[in-house]
Structures are given as structure tokens and as C-alpha cells.
């Protein structure tokens, strides 16, 4: 498969070119109206790089802050992709150096050097110029396989932005094997030609570059321990990319910090070390919801740690996710133009028969199906592809669309998984209730995709704000253009009121809620090249909605149960609160021993409300653990349960005379202040 | 002139107190015993509900049935009531030991404090406390006066009778314009009838109407006793009427408004009420008579339009309810009376007779009706 997206790209290029007909270098005419000849003089080729240099907002470089994030994001995506393809547990270091630490406080932006180092397979020397010096060059475009990158624009665009804003070339260190030599290359892109110009090219033994180990007190201290920071034993091969750029480092929503945090959540198999710049613009009020997890407070094995400014997102899972299989396009999803292009490609490479074309270039086309398709268009299966005339191609296209075919295979999709989603949410969000669900794979335009959703509710989440939506596509966090995203629409369309949440018409629900949506696909349909929002395909939105509803139902059930349990909890308090009065009265009337009666009654009160420690269903019946397979995909953090009503017995000291001994040290199970020990099941 | 009761007050009181005290202690001991043996503490309280009220046709009174409710400590809706019942029981025992009495309001304050360790009050208001005391009466089978509790005075008596109240002689012919206030407790150990020349009792609904009759010396002219109960008569007034009726053999005539409320008051005096059905035996006066105002009086007395007060939806509802009471249902006269009220669409107060003449009611209306024996019963 090739072509479709290229076609889209072409047309958008053409459209934009029309929008900007004034091409630099042409002399302005004195009189109005140009002849066709005059216009022909000005009509010429535009290189991709020229186009994107002018339209860098399309790639996510609209402002200095976002430019810094996009640069980090493109590099990190590539590292994770490369490691996974090389079947290597990813080890990543992200270093941002502030190159103008003495700038005035009023400066809107500063110059930074972003360096991202990975322990991936590395890049062979001859490919370096193409990869980093050319837009639309990559290994991922011409295939259907789930990966973070897909367009062949990402890293070279970041390099180009750096070059435009600082004039400095990209610096690449790459070591394509444990025993192979490392290369140190510096190159700048020529935007006119969309080709790299190499300014330095030498072999080196300095991989990973040692310089970074002594950058700050934090890096020095981390580098002291084995495997701590840029350890050569860990980075036995890999790639190190440095880009200098004009940017702005500022924490909060849409920041590098948030991006890395979310990346860690969606990629628990990666270990990521982040060295932020020495100077931070802290003038923002927008604090991230994913509060820093304090040491000892987190639940999952992995706890994010901070050593003198350096953040480590440790590896939470020791094995790689299963490998995503590459697939051929499914006949149901292709368009006529694509079919034509595929035929042409096949003809050029193979000169094969129509039968072989159908068998080899599509998925889910068996020999029998291929045979019957040939029959349908009235051709022998041995007919050479080169002999087809256009009318037959159209017939073939129709036949393909109407053929009875199995849906595309789904081993090309690797969801994050319910357990990991929950673990990630637990790690990042301090809530009371967590639920996750993974949908079965589905298909849009012939391309398989799979939706996962998770929600976190209650606890320390703010109760009066709109819910936060966290979006991922192929494990990459999407931080911008939320409202343009199909997932946002899906959240808005879901009736959260059914699950006891507020929701103004046509907007996000309001309440202590975080919603996470992940789209995994062999080709994620983004709305633009900056890969920020997912295009609004009905099939995708529907699956999202179903996933959200599954989570919502779990939340609704839980909230009902909680209400039941709370009632029981209240009950116990009411009983306990009157026992003192009753036993004193009994003593006054009949002379019975106050303490004895009190203790006996207290014991009964406990027994009566032991039910509060059980899970109850909607009708208030006790839920037997083994009878509830539905419990899967749910985590409840008990200690986060809000207190039901005031608990007088312990909080307010009562006059000693009125309070029989024995009430003071009443223990309430499951009301511990810490949140240790929630279990994943 | 009928029999005059003679009972030594102190001896009777002592015996009564001993019994009450024993009942309370027995109840507390049962609760404690259950608690200590791991059983749920419960108090059985006869149900003071409509469904547990029985119409005793033979006696012509309402009586409480056998149904009882268990008041439990470990029941969300009853826990507080249970605690309150214990508190009031304890207070009553204290009263008996101290040989003192308290008003309903006093009992509310006696039991009122903050539940240990909370900000919650033991009683939210006096109504809550009053209800618990009524429960306690039926629960241990002791009347309010036996619990040494009295209500505020809300009734007046005047007429040809002489009483002894706590040893003081009260000649009800010399009570000035205010009359003698009927105490809450009028049991024979407190009040004895010394002398009575009256031939009947006229009970009127309101103090204002009573004033009219007293000013016109009606009781003197007609040799009767004149009482008033401030709307629905409290237990003290009802008990007094009952004793006048039962012990002195005086017929009781009621002059009430022509509206569902007036009818209801009559039915309470005559047969008893649902919430105090357990007291009917001591309070009800099955041969009490309803003298008026009658629905026919608008025409019969030639009253002007101005006295009409339109029935509202609630009145209509109440009237139909009352018509369906078993003790009214079987009574053709009452069915016709209520029917007349409903078809006329308006009610009338006793005071409406003032439009005829200030003393029309005392000089014409009541004497005429008595003479003609024109009443409902
Ligand atoms: N760190 C790396 N290690 C190994 N290979 C890399 C690395 N970074 C990039 N590559 C290779 O370079 C190619 C181009 O990368 P680039 O980021 O420009 O595009 P992409 O990742 O294919 O798509 P996208 O534009 O969506 O990011 C990739 O397809 C990959 O084959
Ligand atoms: Mg990329």
C-alpha cells in the first residue's frame, strides 16, 4: 500500500500553494492582470521542506513552548518505535539544556538544546542524512503496522525548526550495534532541496556522550549508580539526537513534563530519565492534574522518583508488549485510486498475475476468494496484471467491495491492556475508583483499530470542574486540539448522567473524573501532520463511546454500591452513638452495670453492621466475590471513601462522665488514612 | 344527684406509683437482660394506628387492638426513638421517687441534653417528646397521670357543681367571668365531686362562645354545667366530662361549629380518638349529643349569606372521611348531616348566630333545641 496518504498530502500541498501564490523571488508586475505566459514563468515546484518551513504550525511548531514539546515528542516517539522494532526494552534519556541561562526574566523564549538518547538498534551511517535531513522519509509510511510514527516527517521537521530558529545543525550520535563503531554526524537541512548538508562526520567511541553525565548535580548523582543515567552498559547501541531551538520551558498542561508522565503511563515497559533545564518559567497557574506521586504513596511497583531535579520514570513491566504484526490492506477499505496505484506497483515489481496480486497484496483474500474474484470480473486467474484495462479495474474494485471477507486480522494491534491502564491511572491519578475496558478490535476504512478506555473517579480529584480527558494514540499522549478530537466528541456524546454524574448539554461531564482513551491502529487517522487529534470516523467514535459506556456502567454500579455501603456505615455510627445513652438509662432505672451493658450493645452494633464491610449490589444484596465476573477491570481504593457523616465517637472528646469507657479506642476497619494495598484484579 | 366519690388521695397515689415504678423497672430489666445475652434489645409498643383501632359497636367506643410494634435499637429508623423511650422511662422513675409531677414541656426539658460526644440533641422538639410519652403510656400500660405527667390546662368549667381539688373546695357557681380551669389530671384522688345540682352539661367548642354563655348566666337559668375545651378538648376536659356523665349521671350536650372539625371533635368526645384509643374506656361518652350547629340551621334560623364560609378541598376530603367512620356510617342522621354540609358547600361557626342577635344562641337557639330534643347522637 502506498499512495493514499501521499495523494492526500499532494492535494493539501497544492491547495496551500494556491493560497500563497506569491512565490519569493518573482518581480511584482506594474499593471494588473497577468497573461498565461507570465503566470507560467512563476509556476514551479515547491519542496516539501519549503512548504512545511512556511507552515510549521501544521507540524506542531506554532509557538516556542509547543515547539519545545513537539521536538521532545518526535524524538521520544522515534526512540520507542525503534526499540520495540528491535525488540529491546526501551531506555530513554531526555535532556533539556538551557543555553541562555542569563536571559532577562521578561524573555518570552530562550534557546534550548534538546537531546534524546535511546538504546535502540541505532541507524546505519548511510541512512542518517535521509532520516534527519529530509522530510517525508521514513520506514513507517509504506506499511500497515501499529507504530508511533507513521509519516516520515517527525524528527527531520524538528531539526528543520531548530535550524530555522537558531541556525544550528542537528547533532547525531548513533551506534548501530554493540560491536559496531559509533558515528558523530552534524547536519543541516537544505529546505530548498529537502536534502541534508553534512557539516561534520566522524567515527567516535563516545557513545552515549559522556558530557551529559556531569551536567548537573542530579545527573552526577544518578550516574553514580549502575544503570542510573546514560550507563554505557545499558546503552550498548542506540541513537542520540541533539537539536538546538528557540523554545520555552514551562510546566503545566501541554508541557514536556506532562508528556513524559503520560508517556510513562502508556509505556510501562520503558524507563525514562528526564533532566529538565536549570531555569523554569514558573509563572503558569495551570497545574497538571497528575500530581507528582510522593514517595511511598504510590501503589504500583514503579514509583516516579526525583533526584536533585532529575526525574526518573522507572520501568513498571519487565517485558516488551507483544510485537505488532504488519498487515496487508483489507480490500473493504481501499479506494479506487489506491487500487490503481497498487496494481501499478505490483506490475513494476513483479509482472505477476491478477490472482497472485489479490492473494499477496491484500489480507483475508484466500485462494478460493481470489479465484472467484477473477471469475466475477470475467478474467482468467492467470491474466497478467499489466493487461488489465481501466474498465476491468473498476469492476474489480466493485467486486472487492462486495466480496464476503473475514475482517482484517487483529494480531496487528497491541492494546495497552486493562491491567496496565489501571496501573497507569493508579500511578498518576489519586482517585477512589478506577475502571478500564478494552474493546474488541474493529475496522475503519479497512484498517483495524482498537479502543481502550479507563476512568478514575473521586478521591482527590476536584469535584466541581469538567472532567479531564487524557488521550493516547498508539501509546503516544495527545496534548493539543482536544475539542477537535474524535475522542472528545465521544466523551461528550456519552450520557454520563446515567452514571450519577453531572453533564451540561453538549459538554464534558462535571465531577471528580479523569477519562483516558487509547486508540491503537495500524494507521491512526490524524486530523493533521502534527498528530494532535484523531479524525472523526463514525466507526472509531462508536467504539470509543462503547468503551466509555462500559467504564461508566462500572462506575454507576460502584456508586450505587457505595451509597448502600455508606448507609450501612451511617447506621453503625447511629447505633454506636445512642448506646451510651441507652446503657446509662438502663443503669438509672434498673441498676444494671453500665459498662457491661454498653459493651454488650456495642458488640451487637458491630455484628449488625458487619454488612458495611461487604460489597452490596444495587438492591442492597451482598455480592459474593466469586459470583461477580464483572469486577474485572475495576480498582477501588477504600481509604479514599469519603467520610459518610460526622463520626463523633472518636473526633470530639466527650465529657468523661457521659462516655462509658471503651468507646474511645473503637477501631474502624477499612478507614485507614494511607492508601496502601489496593489490588488489581 | 348521683353518687359522690370518696377516695383517700395519698393511699391511692402511693399504690399507683408503686405499680408504675415496677412496670418501668421490669421493662428496663428485660432490655438489659436481652442485651447481655446477645439478643436484640426491643420494647413492644402497642400500635397507635388506625389499622389497630377497633370500633366496639356494643360499647360505642374506639378501642386499641392487640397489634404491637417492636421498637428496636438496631433499626435505623427506630434507634433514636428507642433511646428516647429509655430516657423518658428513666425520668418517670425519678419523678415517682421524688413524688413530683412535671408538665409535658417539663418532661421535654428533663430528657433534653446533647448525646454524649455529638452535637445531636436527644429531642428535637416537644412534639417528639410528647409522642414518646404517649408511646410509653401504652407500652407499659400506665396512663399519663400515673406517669406523673400533666398537660397544660386548656379547658374551663362553671355551673351548679362543687368540687374538691387537692383538698380545696371549689364552688363552680362563684368563678367570676373566667371560670375554673379544668386541671390536666382530674382523677378521683385529685378531684372529688362534693355537691351537684346541675341537670346537664353543655360543652361548647371555644372559649369565646363559652364567655357568651357565662355572661348570660346560662348555667344559672338552665341549671347546668358549662364547659369549654379550647377546640379539641384535652384529656383532662374529656375525663371531667366523662366523670360528670358517668358518676353524676348528667347528659352532655355539645355545641360545636358546623364543619368537619366540629364533627370530629364531637366524635372524639363521644367515641374516642385513634391515637388515644387506649384511653377511650375512661374518656369516651357514648351518649354525648350534638346540639348544633346543624347544616339545616342556615335556613331554619334564617341566617344571612354573610355567615357562609366556603368549604375548601381539604374540608370536603375531611367530611367524606368522617362520613366513612364506622360509628358515623351506620347513623342515618349523621350521613344526612354531612351530606347537607357537602351539598350546601359552606360551613358555619357557632358565632354566626350572633348575626341574629348577640344572645340569640343562649336565649333562643340552645333552649329551643333542648326543649325540642332536637339533636344528633
Ligand atoms: N532513534 C531512532 N532509532 C532508529 N531509527 C530511527 C530513529 N529515529 C528515526 N528513525 C528512523 O527514521 C525514520 C524517520 O523518522 P521520522 O520521525 O522522521 O518519521 P516517522 O517516525 O517514520 O514518522 P512521523 O513523521 O509520524 O514521526 C523512521 O521511520 C525510522 O525508521
Ligand atoms: Mg517519528
Coordinates of C-alpha atoms in Angstrom, one line a residue, chain B residues 129-351:
Chain B
X129 CA -41.0 14.1 73.4
X130 CA -44.9 14.1 73.7
X131 CA -45.1 11.3 71.2
X132 CA -42.6 9.2 73.1
X133 CA -44.6 9.7 76.3
X134 CA -47.8 8.5 74.7
X135 CA -45.8 5.5 73.4
X136 CA -44.6 4.9 76.9
X137 CA -48.1 5.0 78.3
X138 CA -49.3 2.3 76.0
X139 CA -46.1 0.4 76.2
X140 CA -46.0 -0.1 80.0
X141 CA -49.8 0.2 80.3
X142 CA -49.8 3.3 82.6
X143 CA -51.7 6.4 82.0
X144 CA -50.2 9.8 81.8
X145 CA -51.1 10.9 85.3
X146 CA -49.8 7.6 86.5
X147 CA -46.5 8.6 85.0
X148 CA -46.9 11.9 87.0
X149 CA -47.1 14.0 83.9
X150 CA -49.7 16.6 83.1
X151 CA -50.6 18.8 80.2
X152 CA -51.2 22.5 80.4
X153 CA -54.6 23.5 81.4
X154 CA -56.9 24.1 78.4
X155 CA -60.5 24.0 79.5
X156 CA -63.0 25.8 81.7
X157 CA -65.9 24.8 83.9
X158 CA -68.6 26.8 85.6
X159 CA -72.0 25.9 86.9
X160 CA -74.0 24.2 89.7
X161 CA -71.4 21.9 91.0
X162 CA -68.9 21.9 93.9
X163 CA -65.6 20.1 93.6
X164 CA -62.7 19.3 95.9
X165 CA -59.4 19.8 94.1
X166 CA -56.4 18.6 96.1
X167 CA -58.4 19.3 99.3
X168 CA -59.6 22.8 98.3
X169 CA -63.3 23.2 97.9
X170 CA -64.3 24.8 94.6
X171 CA -67.8 26.1 94.2
X172 CA -68.2 26.5 90.4
X173 CA -71.0 29.0 90.8
X174 CA -68.6 31.6 92.0
X175 CA -65.9 31.6 89.5
X176 CA -66.3 35.2 88.1
X177 CA -66.0 35.8 84.5
X178 CA -63.1 33.4 83.9
X179 CA -64.5 30.2 85.3
X180 CA -62.5 27.4 86.9
X181 CA -59.6 26.0 84.8
X182 CA -60.0 22.2 84.5
X183 CA -56.7 20.6 85.6
X184 CA -54.9 18.1 83.4
X185 CA -55.3 15.4 86.0
X186 CA -58.9 15.1 87.3
X187 CA -58.7 11.5 88.7
X188 CA -60.7 10.9 91.9
X189 CA -57.6 11.1 94.0
X190 CA -57.2 14.7 92.9
X191 CA -60.7 15.9 92.3
X192 CA -63.8 14.7 94.1
X193 CA -67.4 15.9 93.4
X194 CA -68.8 17.3 96.6
X195 CA -72.2 18.6 95.6
X196 CA -74.1 18.8 92.3
X197 CA -77.4 20.3 91.5
X198 CA -77.0 20.7 87.7
X199 CA -79.2 18.6 85.4
X200 CA -77.0 18.5 82.3
X201 CA -73.7 19.7 80.9
X202 CA -73.4 22.0 77.9
X203 CA -70.0 21.7 76.3
X204 CA -69.0 24.4 73.8
X205 CA -66.1 24.3 71.4
X206 CA -64.4 27.6 72.1
X207 CA -63.7 29.9 74.9
X208 CA -65.4 32.8 73.1
X209 CA -68.7 31.0 72.9
X210 CA -68.3 29.9 76.5
X211 CA -67.9 33.6 77.5
X212 CA -71.2 34.4 75.9
X213 CA -73.0 31.7 77.8
X214 CA -71.3 32.6 81.1
X215 CA -72.0 36.3 80.8
X216 CA -75.7 35.5 80.1
X217 CA -75.6 33.3 83.2
X218 CA -77.0 30.4 81.1
X219 CA -75.9 27.8 83.6
X220 CA -77.9 29.6 86.3
X221 CA -81.0 30.0 84.2
X222 CA -81.0 26.4 83.0
X223 CA -79.4 24.7 86.0
X224 CA -76.5 23.2 84.2
X225 CA -72.7 23.0 84.0
X226 CA -70.9 24.9 81.2
X227 CA -67.6 23.6 79.9
X228 CA -65.2 24.5 77.1
X229 CA -62.2 22.6 75.7
X230 CA -60.3 25.1 73.5
X231 CA -61.1 23.3 70.3
X232 CA -60.3 19.6 70.5
X233 CA -60.7 19.0 74.3
X234 CA -57.6 17.8 76.1
X235 CA -57.6 14.6 78.1
X236 CA -58.3 16.5 81.4
X237 CA -61.5 18.1 80.0
X238 CA -62.7 14.8 78.4
X239 CA -62.1 12.9 81.6
X240 CA -64.0 15.6 83.6
X241 CA -67.0 15.4 81.1
X242 CA -66.9 11.6 81.4
X243 CA -66.9 11.7 85.2
X244 CA -69.7 14.2 85.2
X245 CA -71.6 11.9 82.8
X246 CA -70.7 8.6 84.4
X247 CA -70.6 9.4 88.1
X248 CA -73.2 12.2 88.3
X249 CA -75.4 10.8 85.5
X250 CA -75.5 14.2 83.7
X251 CA -76.3 14.2 79.9
X252 CA -73.6 16.0 77.9
X253 CA -74.7 18.3 75.0
X254 CA -72.1 19.7 72.6
X255 CA -72.4 23.0 70.8
X256 CA -69.8 22.9 68.0
X257 CA -69.2 24.5 64.7
X258 CA -70.9 23.2 61.6
X259 CA -67.8 22.0 59.8
X260 CA -65.7 18.7 59.6
X261 CA -63.6 19.9 62.6
X262 CA -66.7 20.3 64.7
X263 CA -67.9 16.9 63.7
X264 CA -64.5 15.4 64.5
X265 CA -64.5 17.0 68.0
X266 CA -67.9 15.5 68.6
X267 CA -66.7 12.1 67.5
X268 CA -63.7 12.3 69.8
X269 CA -65.8 13.2 72.8
X270 CA -68.3 10.5 72.0
X271 CA -66.2 7.6 70.9
X272 CA -62.5 8.5 71.5
X273 CA -59.6 9.1 69.1
X274 CA -57.2 6.8 67.3
X275 CA -54.1 8.0 69.0
X276 CA -55.6 7.7 72.4
X277 CA -57.8 4.7 71.7
X278 CA -56.3 3.0 74.8
X279 CA -57.9 5.7 76.9
X280 CA -61.4 5.5 75.4
X281 CA -62.7 3.4 78.2
X282 CA -62.0 6.2 80.6
X283 CA -62.7 9.2 78.3
X284 CA -65.4 8.4 75.8
X285 CA -69.0 9.5 76.4
X286 CA -71.1 7.3 74.0
X287 CA -74.3 9.1 74.8
X288 CA -73.0 12.6 74.2
X289 CA -75.3 14.6 72.0
X290 CA -74.6 17.0 69.2
X291 CA -76.8 20.0 69.6
X292 CA -75.6 22.1 66.7
X293 CA -74.7 24.0 64.7
X294 CA -76.6 22.0 62.1
X295 CA -76.4 22.4 58.3
X296 CA -80.2 23.0 58.3
X297 CA -79.7 26.0 60.6
X298 CA -78.9 28.3 57.8
X299 CA -82.4 28.0 56.6
X300 CA -84.1 27.2 59.9
X301 CA -82.6 30.2 61.6
X302 CA -82.9 32.4 58.6
X303 CA -79.3 33.4 58.6
X304 CA -77.8 35.8 56.1
X305 CA -75.4 34.9 53.3
X306 CA -72.5 36.6 55.2
X307 CA -72.1 33.7 57.6
X308 CA -71.2 31.2 54.9
X309 CA -67.6 30.1 54.8
X310 CA -66.9 28.1 51.7
X311 CA -65.7 24.6 52.1
X312 CA -62.2 24.1 50.7
X313 CA -60.9 20.9 49.1
X314 CA -59.4 19.8 52.4
X315 CA -62.8 20.3 54.2
X316 CA -64.5 18.2 51.6
X317 CA -62.0 15.5 52.0
X318 CA -62.2 15.5 55.7
X319 CA -66.0 15.5 55.6
X320 CA -66.0 12.4 53.4
X321 CA -63.5 10.7 55.7
X322 CA -65.7 11.4 58.7
X323 CA -68.8 10.2 56.9
X324 CA -66.9 6.9 56.4
X325 CA -66.0 6.4 60.1
X326 CA -67.8 3.2 61.1
X327 CA -69.5 5.0 64.0
X328 CA -71.0 7.6 61.6
X329 CA -71.5 5.3 58.7
X330 CA -74.3 3.4 60.4
X331 CA -76.0 6.6 61.6
X332 CA -78.6 7.9 59.1
X333 CA -78.9 11.2 60.8
X334 CA -75.2 11.9 60.6
X335 CA -75.0 10.8 57.0
X336 CA -77.7 13.3 56.2
X337 CA -76.0 16.0 58.3
X338 CA -72.7 15.6 56.5
X339 CA -74.5 15.2 53.2
X340 CA -76.2 18.5 53.9
X341 CA -72.9 20.2 54.7
X342 CA -71.4 19.0 51.5
X343 CA -74.3 20.0 49.3
X344 CA -74.6 23.4 50.8
X345 CA -70.9 23.9 50.1
X346 CA -70.2 26.1 53.2
X347 CA -69.6 25.8 56.8
X348 CA -70.8 27.9 59.8
X349 CA -69.4 28.8 63.1
X350 CA -71.4 29.0 66.3
X351 CA -70.7 32.7 66.3

